[in-house]
PDB file of C-alpha atoms in Angstrom:
ATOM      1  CA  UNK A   1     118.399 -39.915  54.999  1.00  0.00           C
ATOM      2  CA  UNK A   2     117.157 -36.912  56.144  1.00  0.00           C
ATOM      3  CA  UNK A   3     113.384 -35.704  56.076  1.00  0.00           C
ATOM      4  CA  UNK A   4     113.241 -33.963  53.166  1.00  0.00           C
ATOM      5  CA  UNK A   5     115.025 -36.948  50.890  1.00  0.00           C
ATOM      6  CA  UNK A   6     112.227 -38.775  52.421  1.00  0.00           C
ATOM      7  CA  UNK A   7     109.366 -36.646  51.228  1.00  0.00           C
ATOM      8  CA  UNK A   8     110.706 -36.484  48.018  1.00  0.00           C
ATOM      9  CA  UNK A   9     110.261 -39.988  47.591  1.00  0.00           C
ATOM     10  CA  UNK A  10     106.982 -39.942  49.040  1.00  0.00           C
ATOM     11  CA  UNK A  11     106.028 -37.286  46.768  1.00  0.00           C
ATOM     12  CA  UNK A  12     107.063 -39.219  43.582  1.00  0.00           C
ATOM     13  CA  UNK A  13     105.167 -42.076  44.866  1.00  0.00           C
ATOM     14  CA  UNK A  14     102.116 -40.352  45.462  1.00  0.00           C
ATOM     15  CA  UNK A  15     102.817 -39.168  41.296  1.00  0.00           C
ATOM     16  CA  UNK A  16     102.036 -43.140  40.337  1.00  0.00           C
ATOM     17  CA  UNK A  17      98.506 -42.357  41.859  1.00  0.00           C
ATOM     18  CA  UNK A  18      97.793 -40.920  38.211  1.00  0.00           C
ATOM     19  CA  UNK A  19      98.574 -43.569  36.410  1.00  0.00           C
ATOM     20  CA  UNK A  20      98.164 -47.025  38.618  1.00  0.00           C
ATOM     21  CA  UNK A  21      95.533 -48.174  40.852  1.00  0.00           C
ATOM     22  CA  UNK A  22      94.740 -50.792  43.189  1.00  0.00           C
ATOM     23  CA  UNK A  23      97.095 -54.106  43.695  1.00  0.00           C
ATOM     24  CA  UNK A  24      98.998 -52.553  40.522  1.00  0.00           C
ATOM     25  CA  UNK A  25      99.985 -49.043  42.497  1.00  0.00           C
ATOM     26  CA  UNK A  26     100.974 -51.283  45.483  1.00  0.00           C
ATOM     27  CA  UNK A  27     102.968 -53.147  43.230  1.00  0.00           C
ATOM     28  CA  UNK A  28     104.307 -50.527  41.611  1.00  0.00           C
ATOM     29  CA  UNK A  29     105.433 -48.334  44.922  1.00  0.00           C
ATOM     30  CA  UNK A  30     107.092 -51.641  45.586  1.00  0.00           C
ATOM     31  CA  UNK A  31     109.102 -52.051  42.374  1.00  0.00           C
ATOM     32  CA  UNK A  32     109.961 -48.173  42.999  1.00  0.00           C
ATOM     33  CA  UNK A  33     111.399 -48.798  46.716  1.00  0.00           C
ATOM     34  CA  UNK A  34     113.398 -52.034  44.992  1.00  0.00           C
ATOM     35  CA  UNK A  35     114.693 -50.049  42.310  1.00  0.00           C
ATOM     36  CA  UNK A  36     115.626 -46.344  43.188  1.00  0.00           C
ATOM     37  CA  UNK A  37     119.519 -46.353  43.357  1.00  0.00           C
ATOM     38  CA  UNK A  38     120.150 -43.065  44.168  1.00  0.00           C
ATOM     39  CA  UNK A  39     118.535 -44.065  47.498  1.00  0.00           C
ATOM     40  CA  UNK A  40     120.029 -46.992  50.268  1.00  0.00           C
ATOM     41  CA  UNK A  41     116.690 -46.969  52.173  1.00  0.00           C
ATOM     42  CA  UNK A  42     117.027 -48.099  55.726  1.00  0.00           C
ATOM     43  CA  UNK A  43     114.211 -50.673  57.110  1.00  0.00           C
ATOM     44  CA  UNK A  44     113.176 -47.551  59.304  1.00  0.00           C
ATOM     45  CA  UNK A  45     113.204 -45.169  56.327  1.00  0.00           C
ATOM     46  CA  UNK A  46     111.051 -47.555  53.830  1.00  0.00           C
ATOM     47  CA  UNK A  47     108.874 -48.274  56.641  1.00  0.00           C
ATOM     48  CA  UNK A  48     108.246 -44.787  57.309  1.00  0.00           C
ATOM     49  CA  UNK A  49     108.142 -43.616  53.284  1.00  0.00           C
ATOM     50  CA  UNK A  50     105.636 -46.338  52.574  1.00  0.00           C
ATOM     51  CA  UNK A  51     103.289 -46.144  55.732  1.00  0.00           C
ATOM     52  CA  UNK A  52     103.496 -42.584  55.079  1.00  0.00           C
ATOM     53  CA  UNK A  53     102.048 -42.867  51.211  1.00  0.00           C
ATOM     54  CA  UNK A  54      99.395 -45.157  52.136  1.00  0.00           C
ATOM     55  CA  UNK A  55      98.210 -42.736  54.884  1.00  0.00           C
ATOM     56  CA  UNK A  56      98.322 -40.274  52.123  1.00  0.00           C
ATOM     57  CA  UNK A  57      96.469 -42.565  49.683  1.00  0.00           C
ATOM     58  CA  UNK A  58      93.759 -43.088  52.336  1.00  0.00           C
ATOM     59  CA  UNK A  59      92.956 -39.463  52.924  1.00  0.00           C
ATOM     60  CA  UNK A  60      92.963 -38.654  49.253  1.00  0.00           C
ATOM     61  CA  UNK A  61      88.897 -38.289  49.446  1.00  0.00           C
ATOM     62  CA  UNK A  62      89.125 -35.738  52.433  1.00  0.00           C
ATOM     63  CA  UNK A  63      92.367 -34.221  50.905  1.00  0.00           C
ATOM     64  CA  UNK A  64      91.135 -33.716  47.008  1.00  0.00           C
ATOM     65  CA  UNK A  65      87.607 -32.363  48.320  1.00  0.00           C
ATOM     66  CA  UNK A  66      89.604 -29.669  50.581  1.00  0.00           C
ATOM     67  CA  UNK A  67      91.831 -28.943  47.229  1.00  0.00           C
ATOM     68  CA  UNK A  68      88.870 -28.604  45.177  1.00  0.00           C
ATOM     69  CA  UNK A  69      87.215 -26.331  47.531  1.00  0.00           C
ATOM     70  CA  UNK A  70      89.847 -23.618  47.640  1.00  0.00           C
ATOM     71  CA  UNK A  71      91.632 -23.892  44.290  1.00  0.00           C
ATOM     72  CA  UNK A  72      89.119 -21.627  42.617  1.00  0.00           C
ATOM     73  CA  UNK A  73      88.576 -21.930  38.496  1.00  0.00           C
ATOM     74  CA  UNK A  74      91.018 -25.129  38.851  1.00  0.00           C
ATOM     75  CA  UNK A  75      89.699 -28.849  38.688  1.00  0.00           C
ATOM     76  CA  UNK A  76      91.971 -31.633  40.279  1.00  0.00           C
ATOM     77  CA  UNK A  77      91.744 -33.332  36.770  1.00  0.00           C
ATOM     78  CA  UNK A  78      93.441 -30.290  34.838  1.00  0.00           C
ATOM     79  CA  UNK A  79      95.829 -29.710  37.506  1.00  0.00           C
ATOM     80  CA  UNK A  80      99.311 -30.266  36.407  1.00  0.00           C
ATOM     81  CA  UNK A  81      99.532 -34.166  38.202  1.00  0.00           C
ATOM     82  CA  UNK A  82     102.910 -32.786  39.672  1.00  0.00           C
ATOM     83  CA  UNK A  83     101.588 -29.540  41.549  1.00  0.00           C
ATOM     84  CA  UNK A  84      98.580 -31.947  42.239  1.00  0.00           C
ATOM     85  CA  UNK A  85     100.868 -34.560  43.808  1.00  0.00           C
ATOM     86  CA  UNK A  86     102.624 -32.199  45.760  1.00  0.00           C
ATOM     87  CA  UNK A  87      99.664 -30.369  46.851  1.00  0.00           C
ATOM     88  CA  UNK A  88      98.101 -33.463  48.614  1.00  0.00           C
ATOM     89  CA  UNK A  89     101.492 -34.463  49.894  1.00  0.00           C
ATOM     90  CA  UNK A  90     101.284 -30.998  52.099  1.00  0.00           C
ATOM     91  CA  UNK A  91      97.990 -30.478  52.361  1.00  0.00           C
ATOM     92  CA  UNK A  92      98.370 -34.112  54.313  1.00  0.00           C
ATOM     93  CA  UNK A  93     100.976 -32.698  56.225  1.00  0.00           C
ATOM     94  CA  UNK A  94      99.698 -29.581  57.133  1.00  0.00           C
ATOM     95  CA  UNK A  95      96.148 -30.646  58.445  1.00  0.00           C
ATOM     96  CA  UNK A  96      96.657 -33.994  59.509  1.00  0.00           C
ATOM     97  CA  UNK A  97     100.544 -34.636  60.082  1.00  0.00           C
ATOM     98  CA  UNK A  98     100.967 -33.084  64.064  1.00  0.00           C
ATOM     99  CA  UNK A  99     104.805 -33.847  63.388  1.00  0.00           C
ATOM    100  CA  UNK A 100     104.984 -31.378  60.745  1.00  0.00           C
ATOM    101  CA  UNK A 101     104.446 -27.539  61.396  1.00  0.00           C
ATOM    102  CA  UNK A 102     102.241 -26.643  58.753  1.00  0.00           C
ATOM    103  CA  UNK A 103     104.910 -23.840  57.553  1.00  0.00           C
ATOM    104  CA  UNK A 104     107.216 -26.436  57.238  1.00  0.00           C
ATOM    105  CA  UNK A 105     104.916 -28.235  55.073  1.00  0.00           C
ATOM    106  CA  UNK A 106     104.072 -25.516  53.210  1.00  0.00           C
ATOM    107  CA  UNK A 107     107.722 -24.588  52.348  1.00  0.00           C
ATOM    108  CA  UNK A 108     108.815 -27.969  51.538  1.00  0.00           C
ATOM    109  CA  UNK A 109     105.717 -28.218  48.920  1.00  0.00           C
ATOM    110  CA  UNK A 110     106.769 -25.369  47.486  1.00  0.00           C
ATOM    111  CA  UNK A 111     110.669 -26.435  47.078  1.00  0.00           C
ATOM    112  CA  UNK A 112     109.270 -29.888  45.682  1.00  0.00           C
ATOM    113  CA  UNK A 113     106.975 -27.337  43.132  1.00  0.00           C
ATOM    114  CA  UNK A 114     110.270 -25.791  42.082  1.00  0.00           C
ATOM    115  CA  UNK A 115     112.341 -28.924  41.577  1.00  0.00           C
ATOM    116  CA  UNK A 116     110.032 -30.985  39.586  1.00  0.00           C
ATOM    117  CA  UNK A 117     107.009 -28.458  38.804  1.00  0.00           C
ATOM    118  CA  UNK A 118     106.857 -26.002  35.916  1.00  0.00           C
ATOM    119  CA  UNK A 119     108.042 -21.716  36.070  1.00  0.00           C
ATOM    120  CA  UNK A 120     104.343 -21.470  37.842  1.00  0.00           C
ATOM    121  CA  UNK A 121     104.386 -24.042  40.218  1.00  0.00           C
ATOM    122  CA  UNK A 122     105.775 -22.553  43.094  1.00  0.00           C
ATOM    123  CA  UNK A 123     103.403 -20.073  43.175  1.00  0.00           C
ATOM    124  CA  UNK A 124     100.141 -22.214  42.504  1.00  0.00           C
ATOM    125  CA  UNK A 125     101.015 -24.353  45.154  1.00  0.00           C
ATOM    126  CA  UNK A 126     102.033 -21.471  48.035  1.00  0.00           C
ATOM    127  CA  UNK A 127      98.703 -20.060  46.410  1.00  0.00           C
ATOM    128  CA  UNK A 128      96.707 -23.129  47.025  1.00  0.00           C
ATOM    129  CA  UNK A 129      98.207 -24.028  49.961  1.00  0.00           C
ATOM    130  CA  UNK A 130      97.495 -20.723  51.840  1.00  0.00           C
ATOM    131  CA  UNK A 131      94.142 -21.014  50.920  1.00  0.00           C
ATOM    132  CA  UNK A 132      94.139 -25.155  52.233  1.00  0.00           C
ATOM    133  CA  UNK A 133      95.798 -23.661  55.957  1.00  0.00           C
ATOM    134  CA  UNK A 134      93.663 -20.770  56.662  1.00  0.00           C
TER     135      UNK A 134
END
């Protein structure tokens, strides 16, 4: 599975942070590593997808006061929850991921934005993530 197949499932785990909380998001991420069949995750690759999501889910404090700060006229709670989910997946990698250059990041948000975002969420996100970066 290569990288990118492995952020977008990290990415669509980080979306249940909207809705679930606690034992039930844990729960949850499991039942969603159990039941995606378009994926045959590897010990290696689960491993790596879930440590990486709770890393994620640790830093959200640090990560949503950084978004906040430079995502002018925009609060995290009217943000659409998919930019906002991609957004903190990059915004991880970018500023606290030292395996991922942060253009790398920053493209692959904004691919993510395009495949599961609305006509403006590329945009927003390279917008937001420039700002995150600089």
């Amino acid at each position: 599975m290569s990288r990118r197949e492995m952020r977008e499932h990290i990415f669509k785990l980080l979306f249940l942070l909207e809705f679930y909380r606690g034992e039930e998001l844990n729960n949850q991420a499991e039942l969603y590593m159990d039941e995606v069949e378009e994926a045959d995750f590897t010990e290696k690759e689960a491993n790596y997808i879930l440590e990486k999501f709770h890393k994620i889910e640790g830093a959200l404090p640090e990560l949503d006061e950084k978004l906040s700060k430079v995502s002018e006229g925009w609060k995290l709670a009217r943000m659409n929850k998919v930019d906002l989910a991609v957004l903190r997946l990059a915004a991880y990698e970018a500023l606290m991921d030292e395996d991922i250059p942060v253009g790398v990041a920053i493209n692959e948000a904004v691919e993510l934005a395009k495949k599961f975002g609305g006509d403006d969420s590329p945009s927003f996100v390279n917008g937001v993530l420039a700002k995150v970066v600089k």
